[in-house]
Amino acid sequence: MSAASPLLQGIRVLTLEQVHALPWGTAFLADLGAQVIRIESVEHLQDRKAGPFPDGKPGPEWWNEGANLAYFGTRNKQSLCLQVATPAGKDVFLSLVKHCDIVTDNFRPGTMKRYGFDHESLAAINPRIITLSSTAYGHTGPWRSAGSRARTVDSVCGMSYLTGFEGGPSKRASNNYMDHSTGNNVAYALLLALYRRNRTGQGMRIDLSMLETGVSCIGPAMLEAQRGITRPRLGTSHLWKAPHNLYPCAGDDRHIAITVSDDAEWARLTKAMGAPAWAQDPRYDTVQGRWEHRHELDAKIGAWTAAQDARELMRSLQAQGVHAGAVMTAADLVEDPHLSHREFIQTLQRAGGPRTYAGRPFRIPGLSMAIRHTADLGEHNEKVLREVAGLSAEEISALAADGVISNRPRPEEKAP
């Protein structure tokens, strides 16, 4: 495969999306060469208000300046700013569907049907269409209409209950883990649907749930619960390994993770620490003994790490066969030499200067997943309507004059 023939070249995606999970998923298809047309609305510009902005302040064209637009929002996509709720906007949307392979949305269940955009309606005009709805609870079941945010799904899927420090209350597992894992499933499901359609010629409907994405992540705990096993909250500790924790290092809020699984690893850590007398205590000779005395063991190891540089200590311990990892900040990762060596980091020129972006976590020879373009609001209105919907210049001008399409916020829209 050559770099000039992207994997999904010729595939066209129409996506009614906002916030994080679904845009993250469709961005993968855009990276792979699909023509992903993101439908935006001047009535819902929260994604373009989300930033982060250059120097933390929105500029005169704030709607095109947010760094997250390049990370996943309009990354390698086209922007069509279209009011689909208007009669003219609906007609345009349906005319586009005739020439698309995939339609995705992350509206609450019922919204697409109310617009006449449900799978059955779209399949009537394009039998090969694949549709995917990414919602919190799915399109069926008692909770199908419930509102949510990633935080609330983190709770109901069981992840929050399992997360927390030993003896303490539950905590949120991650501020956007649910968005990314759901978005990954979006891309996975759509690629499977395209594969199936290539074999059968048939379109299909995909009902994707963020809740079920989260529950699948705690499958082992569900099995344990059926056997009467209670999984305690352990923070950064482990059910049976010790030492297994984060330990303080020199500097402000710097730490290192150190894990020991067996006696051989404990011997290597002991040697790396200079074989202190306290480490010869026979209570620490076995895995069970170390776990039972893990709190005092953590305190002693923490006293040893406290004056050391986290990254230098990580290198030293790794060289001596001890599993260790410095706790990295986001700023550390921007300059990380390992990620740079693997060309994982990509730098783009954005408003306010160059910005560094995380890449994709896999390498396929001849297949670029780089950020090639970030679409401004309504940047592709004319191109999409002319080339895909087949509208004339006069028809496009009429849509613009009536406010059905736009390429900037309404005058009354306030900057973030």
Coordinates of N, CA and C in Angstrom, one line a residue, residues 242-400:
A242 N 3.5 -6.7 46.6 CA 4.1 -5.6 47.4 C 5.6 -5.8 47.4
P243 N 6.3 -4.6 47.4 CA 5.8 -3.3 47.2 C 5.2 -3.1 45.8
H244 N 4.1 -2.3 45.8 CA 3.4 -1.9 44.5 C 2.7 -0.6 44.8
N245 N 3.4 0.5 44.5 CA 2.8 1.8 44.9 C 3.6 2.9 44.2
L246 N 3.1 4.1 44.5 CA 3.8 5.3 44.1 C 4.6 5.9 45.3
Y247 N 5.8 6.3 45.0 CA 6.7 6.8 46.1 C 7.2 8.2 45.8
P248 N 7.3 9.0 46.8 CA 7.7 10.4 46.6 C 9.2 10.5 46.1
C249 N 9.4 11.6 45.3 CA 10.7 11.8 44.8 C 11.1 13.3 45.0
A250 N 12.3 13.7 44.7 CA 12.7 15.1 44.8 C 11.9 16.0 43.9
G251 N 11.6 17.2 44.3 CA 10.9 18.1 43.5 C 9.5 18.3 44.0
D252 N 8.7 19.1 43.3 CA 7.4 19.4 43.6 C 6.4 18.4 43.0
D253 N 5.7 17.6 43.8 CA 4.7 16.7 43.4 C 5.3 15.7 42.4
R254 N 6.5 15.2 42.7 CA 7.1 14.2 41.8 C 7.1 12.8 42.5
H255 N 6.8 11.8 41.7 CA 6.7 10.4 42.3 C 7.2 9.4 41.3
I256 N 7.4 8.2 41.8 CA 7.8 7.1 41.0 C 7.0 5.9 41.4
A257 N 6.6 5.1 40.4 CA 5.9 3.8 40.6 C 6.9 2.7 40.6
I258 N 6.8 1.8 41.6 CA 7.7 0.7 41.7 C 6.8 -0.5 42.0
T259 N 7.1 -1.6 41.3 CA 6.3 -2.8 41.5 C 7.2 -4.0 41.7
V260 N 6.8 -4.9 42.6 CA 7.6 -6.1 42.8 C 6.6 -7.3 42.8
S261 N 6.8 -8.3 42.0 CA 5.9 -9.4 41.9 C 6.3 -10.7 42.7
D262 N 7.6 -10.9 42.7 CA 8.1 -12.2 43.3 C 9.4 -12.0 44.1
D263 N 9.9 -13.0 44.6 CA 11.1 -12.9 45.5 C 12.3 -12.5 44.7
A264 N 12.4 -12.9 43.4 CA 13.6 -12.5 42.6 C 13.5 -11.0 42.4
E265 N 12.4 -10.4 42.1 CA 12.3 -9.0 41.9 C 12.6 -8.2 43.2
W266 N 12.1 -8.8 44.3 CA 12.4 -8.2 45.6 C 13.9 -8.2 45.9
A267 N 14.6 -9.2 45.5 CA 16.0 -9.3 45.7 C 16.7 -8.2 44.8
R268 N 16.2 -8.0 43.6 CA 16.9 -7.0 42.8 C 16.6 -5.6 43.3
L269 N 15.4 -5.4 43.8 CA 15.1 -4.0 44.4 C 16.0 -3.8 45.7
T270 N 16.1 -4.8 46.5 CA 16.9 -4.7 47.7 C 18.3 -4.4 47.3
K271 N 18.9 -5.0 46.3 CA 20.2 -4.8 45.9 C 20.4 -3.3 45.4
A272 N 19.3 -2.9 44.6 CA 19.4 -1.5 44.0 C 19.4 -0.5 45.2
M273 N 18.7 -0.8 46.3 CA 18.6 0.1 47.4 C 19.9 0.1 48.3
G274 N 20.9 -0.8 47.9 CA 22.1 -0.9 48.7 C 22.0 -1.9 49.8
A275 N 21.1 -2.8 49.7 CA 20.9 -3.8 50.7 C 20.8 -3.3 52.1
P276 N 19.8 -2.4 52.4 CA 19.7 -1.8 53.8 C 19.4 -2.9 54.8
A277 N 19.7 -2.7 56.0 CA 19.5 -3.7 57.1 C 18.0 -4.0 57.2
W278 N 17.1 -2.9 57.1 CA 15.7 -3.2 57.3 C 15.1 -4.1 56.3
A279 N 15.8 -4.2 55.1 CA 15.2 -5.0 54.0 C 15.6 -6.5 54.3
Q280 N 16.4 -6.8 55.2 CA 16.8 -8.2 55.6 C 15.8 -8.8 56.6
D281 N 14.8 -8.0 57.0 CA 13.8 -8.5 57.9 C 13.1 -9.7 57.3
P282 N 13.1 -10.8 58.0 CA 12.5 -12.1 57.5 C 11.0 -11.9 57.2
R283 N 10.4 -10.9 57.8 CA 8.9 -10.7 57.4 C 8.7 -10.4 56.0
Y284 N 9.8 -9.9 55.3 CA 9.7 -9.5 53.9 C 10.2 -10.6 53.0
D285 N 10.5 -11.7 53.5 CA 11.1 -12.8 52.6 C 10.1 -13.4 51.6
T286 N 8.8 -13.3 51.9 CA 7.9 -13.9 51.0 C 6.9 -12.9 50.4
V287 N 6.2 -13.3 49.3 CA 5.2 -12.4 48.7 C 4.1 -12.1 49.8
Q288 N 3.6 -13.1 50.5 CA 2.6 -12.9 51.5 C 3.1 -12.0 52.6
G289 N 4.3 -12.2 53.0 CA 4.8 -11.4 54.1 C 5.0 -10.0 53.7
R290 N 5.4 -9.7 52.5 CA 5.6 -8.3 52.1 C 4.2 -7.7 51.9
W291 N 3.2 -8.4 51.5 CA 1.9 -7.8 51.3 C 1.3 -7.5 52.7
E292 N 1.4 -8.4 53.6 CA 0.9 -8.2 55.0 C 1.5 -7.0 55.7
H293 N 2.7 -6.7 55.3 CA 3.4 -5.5 55.9 C 3.7 -4.4 54.9
R294 N 2.8 -4.3 54.0 CA 3.0 -3.4 52.8 C 3.1 -1.9 53.3
H295 N 2.3 -1.6 54.3 CA 2.3 -0.2 54.7 C 3.6 0.3 55.3
E296 N 4.2 -0.5 56.1 CA 5.5 -0.1 56.7 C 6.6 -0.3 55.6
L297 N 6.4 -1.2 54.7 CA 7.4 -1.4 53.6 C 7.3 -0.1 52.7
D298 N 6.1 0.3 52.4 CA 5.9 1.5 51.6 C 6.6 2.7 52.2
A299 N 6.5 2.9 53.5 CA 7.1 4.0 54.2 C 8.6 4.0 54.1
K300 N 9.2 2.8 54.2 CA 10.6 2.7 54.2 C 11.2 2.9 52.8
I301 N 10.5 2.4 51.8 CA 10.9 2.6 50.4 C 10.7 4.1 50.0
G302 N 9.6 4.7 50.5 CA 9.4 6.1 50.3 C 10.5 7.0 50.9
A303 N 11.0 6.6 52.0 CA 12.1 7.4 52.6 C 13.3 7.3 51.8
W304 N 13.5 6.1 51.1 CA 14.7 6.0 50.2 C 14.6 6.7 48.9
T305 N 13.3 6.8 48.4 CA 13.1 7.5 47.1 C 13.0 9.0 47.2
A306 N 12.7 9.5 48.4 CA 12.3 10.9 48.5 C 13.3 11.9 48.1
A307 N 14.6 11.6 48.2 CA 15.6 12.6 47.8 C 16.1 12.4 46.4
Q308 N 15.5 11.5 45.6 CA 16.1 11.1 44.3 C 15.2 11.7 43.2
D309 N 15.8 12.0 42.1 CA 15.1 12.4 40.9 C 14.3 11.2 40.3
A310 N 13.1 11.5 40.0 CA 12.2 10.4 39.6 C 12.7 9.7 38.3
R311 N 13.1 10.5 37.3 CA 13.4 9.9 36.0 C 14.8 9.2 36.1
E312 N 15.7 9.8 36.8 CA 17.0 9.2 37.0 C 16.9 7.9 37.8
L313 N 16.0 7.8 38.8 CA 15.8 6.6 39.6 C 15.1 5.6 38.7
M314 N 14.2 6.0 37.8 CA 13.6 5.0 36.9 C 14.6 4.3 36.1
R315 N 15.5 5.1 35.5 CA 16.5 4.6 34.6 C 17.4 3.6 35.4
S316 N 17.8 4.0 36.6 CA 18.7 3.1 37.4 C 18.0 1.8 37.8
L317 N 16.7 1.9 38.2 CA 16.0 0.7 38.6 C 15.8 -0.2 37.4
Q318 N 15.4 0.4 36.3 CA 15.2 -0.5 35.1 C 16.4 -1.2 34.7
A319 N 17.6 -0.5 34.8 CA 18.8 -1.1 34.5 C 19.2 -2.3 35.4
Q320 N 18.6 -2.3 36.6 CA 18.9 -3.3 37.5 C 17.7 -4.4 37.6
G321 N 16.8 -4.3 36.6 CA 15.8 -5.3 36.5 C 14.6 -5.1 37.4
V322 N 14.4 -3.9 37.8 CA 13.2 -3.6 38.7 C 12.2 -2.8 37.9
H323 N 11.0 -3.2 37.9 CA 9.9 -2.5 37.2 C 9.6 -1.2 37.8
A324 N 9.9 -0.1 37.2 CA 9.7 1.3 37.7 C 9.4 2.3 36.6
G325 N 8.5 3.2 37.0 CA 8.1 4.3 36.0 C 7.9 5.6 36.7
A326 N 8.6 6.6 36.3 CA 8.4 8.0 36.8 C 7.0 8.4 36.5
V327 N 6.4 9.1 37.4 CA 5.1 9.7 37.2 C 5.3 10.9 36.3
M328 N 4.9 10.9 35.1 CA 5.1 11.9 34.1 C 3.9 12.9 34.1
T329 N 4.2 14.2 33.9 CA 3.2 15.2 33.6 C 3.0 15.3 32.1
A330 N 1.9 16.0 31.8 CA 1.6 16.3 30.4 C 2.7 17.1 29.8
A331 N 3.3 18.0 30.5 CA 4.4 18.8 30.0 C 5.6 18.0 29.8
D332 N 5.9 17.0 30.7 CA 7.0 16.1 30.4 C 6.8 15.4 29.1
L333 N 5.6 14.9 28.8 CA 5.4 14.1 27.6 C 5.6 14.9 26.3
V334 N 5.4 16.2 26.4 CA 5.6 17.0 25.2 C 7.0 17.0 24.7
E335 N 7.9 16.8 25.7 CA 9.4 16.8 25.4 C 10.0 15.4 25.5
D336 N 9.2 14.4 25.7 CA 9.7 13.1 26.0 C 10.5 12.5 24.8
P337 N 11.8 12.1 25.0 CA 12.6 11.7 23.9 C 12.2 10.3 23.3
H338 N 11.6 9.5 24.1 CA 11.2 8.2 23.6 C 10.0 8.4 22.6
L339 N 9.0 9.2 23.0 CA 7.9 9.4 22.1 C 8.3 10.1 20.9
S340 N 9.3 11.1 21.0 CA 9.8 11.8 19.9 C 10.5 10.8 18.9
H341 N 11.3 9.9 19.5 CA 12.1 9.0 18.7 C 11.1 8.1 17.8
R342 N 10.0 7.7 18.4 CA 9.0 6.9 17.7 C 8.1 7.7 16.8
E343 N 8.3 9.0 16.7 CA 7.5 10.0 15.9 C 6.1 9.9 16.3
F344 N 5.8 9.7 17.6 CA 4.5 9.7 18.1 C 3.9 11.1 18.2
I345 N 4.8 12.0 18.5 CA 4.5 13.4 18.7 C 4.5 14.2 17.4
Q346 N 3.4 14.9 17.2 CA 3.3 15.7 15.9 C 3.1 17.2 16.3
T347 N 3.8 18.1 15.7 CA 3.7 19.5 15.9 C 3.0 20.2 14.8
L348 N 2.0 21.0 15.1 CA 1.3 21.7 14.1 C 1.3 23.2 14.3
Q349 N 1.3 23.9 13.3 CA 1.1 25.4 13.4 C -0.3 25.7 13.6
R350 N -0.6 26.3 14.8 CA -2.0 26.7 15.1 C -2.0 28.2 15.5
A351 N -3.2 28.7 15.6 CA -3.2 30.1 16.1 C -2.4 30.2 17.4
G352 N -1.5 31.2 17.5 CA -0.7 31.4 18.7 C 0.6 30.7 18.6
G353 N 0.9 29.9 17.5 CA 2.2 29.3 17.4 C 2.0 27.8 17.3
P354 N 3.2 27.1 17.3 CA 3.2 25.6 17.1 C 2.6 25.0 18.4
R355 N 1.9 23.9 18.1 CA 1.3 23.1 19.2 C 1.7 21.6 19.0
T356 N 1.9 20.9 20.1 CA 2.3 19.5 20.0 C 1.1 18.6 20.3
Y357 N 1.0 17.6 19.5 CA -0.2 16.7 19.6 C 0.3 15.3 19.8
A358 N -0.5 14.5 20.6 CA -0.3 13.1 20.7 C -0.7 12.4 19.4
G359 N 0.0 11.4 19.0 CA -0.4 10.7 17.7 C -1.2 9.5 18.0
R360 N -1.1 8.5 17.1 CA -1.8 7.2 17.2 C -0.9 6.2 17.7
P361 N -1.4 5.2 18.5 CA -0.5 4.3 19.2 C -0.2 3.0 18.4
F362 N -0.1 3.1 17.1 CA 0.3 2.0 16.3 C 1.0 2.5 15.0
R363 N 1.8 1.6 14.5 CA 2.5 2.0 13.2 C 2.2 0.9 12.2
I364 N 1.8 1.4 11.0 CA 1.6 0.5 9.9 C 2.4 1.1 8.7
P365 N 3.3 0.3 8.2 CA 4.2 0.9 7.1 C 3.3 1.4 5.9
G366 N 3.6 2.6 5.5 CA 2.8 3.2 4.3 C 1.5 3.8 4.7
L367 N 1.1 3.7 6.0 CA -0.2 4.2 6.4 C 0.0 5.4 7.3
S368 N -0.2 6.6 6.9 CA 0.0 7.8 7.7 C -1.3 8.0 8.5
M369 N -1.1 8.3 9.8 CA -2.3 8.7 10.7 C -2.1 10.1 11.2
A370 N -1.3 10.9 10.5 CA -1.0 12.2 10.9 C -2.1 13.2 10.8
I371 N -2.1 14.2 11.5 CA -3.0 15.3 11.4 C -2.6 16.1 10.1
R372 N -3.5 16.1 9.1 CA -3.2 16.7 7.9 C -3.9 18.1 7.7
H373 N -5.0 18.2 8.4 CA -5.8 19.4 8.3 C -6.8 19.6 9.4
T374 N -7.1 20.8 9.8 CA -8.1 21.0 10.8 C -9.1 22.0 10.2
A375 N -10.4 21.5 10.1 CA -11.4 22.3 9.4 C -11.9 23.5 10.2
D376 N -11.9 24.6 9.6 CA -12.6 25.8 10.2 C -14.1 25.6 10.1
L377 N -14.8 26.4 10.9 CA -16.3 26.3 10.9 C -16.8 26.6 9.5
G378 N -17.5 25.6 8.9 CA -18.2 25.8 7.6 C -17.2 25.9 6.5
E379 N -16.0 25.5 6.7 CA -14.9 25.6 5.7 C -15.3 24.9 4.4
H380 N -16.0 23.8 4.5 CA -16.3 23.0 3.3 C -17.8 23.1 2.9
N381 N -18.5 24.1 3.3 CA -19.9 24.2 2.9 C -20.0 24.1 1.4
E382 N -19.4 25.0 0.7 CA -19.6 25.0 -0.8 C -19.1 23.7 -1.4
K383 N -17.9 23.2 -1.0 CA -17.3 22.1 -1.7 C -18.3 20.8 -1.5
V384 N -18.7 20.6 -0.2 CA -19.6 19.5 0.0 C -20.9 19.6 -0.7
L385 N -21.5 20.8 -0.6 CA -22.8 20.9 -1.2 C -22.8 20.8 -2.8
R386 N -21.7 21.3 -3.3 CA -21.5 21.2 -4.8 C -21.1 19.8 -5.2
E387 N -20.1 19.2 -4.6 CA -19.6 18.0 -5.1 C -20.3 16.7 -4.6
V388 N -20.9 16.8 -3.4 CA -21.6 15.6 -2.9 C -23.1 15.7 -3.1
A389 N -23.7 16.9 -2.7 CA -25.2 17.0 -2.8 C -25.6 17.4 -4.2
G390 N -24.6 18.0 -5.0 CA -24.9 18.3 -6.4 C -25.7 19.6 -6.5
L391 N -25.6 20.5 -5.6 CA -26.3 21.8 -5.6 C -25.5 22.8 -6.5
S392 N -26.3 23.7 -7.1 CA -25.7 24.7 -8.0 C -25.2 25.9 -7.1
A393 N -24.5 26.8 -7.7 CA -23.9 27.9 -7.0 C -25.1 28.8 -6.5
E394 N -26.1 28.9 -7.3 CA -27.3 29.7 -6.9 C -28.0 29.1 -5.7
E395 N -28.1 27.8 -5.7 CA -28.8 27.1 -4.6 C -28.0 27.3 -3.3
I396 N -26.7 27.2 -3.4 CA -25.8 27.3 -2.3 C -25.9 28.7 -1.7
S397 N -25.9 29.7 -2.6 CA -26.0 31.1 -2.2 C -27.3 31.4 -1.5
A398 N -28.4 30.7 -2.0 CA -29.7 30.9 -1.3 C -29.7 30.3 0.1
L399 N -29.0 29.2 0.2 CA -29.0 28.6 1.6 C -28.2 29.5 2.5
A400 N -27.1 30.1 2.0 CA -26.3 31.0 2.9 C -27.1 32.3 3.2

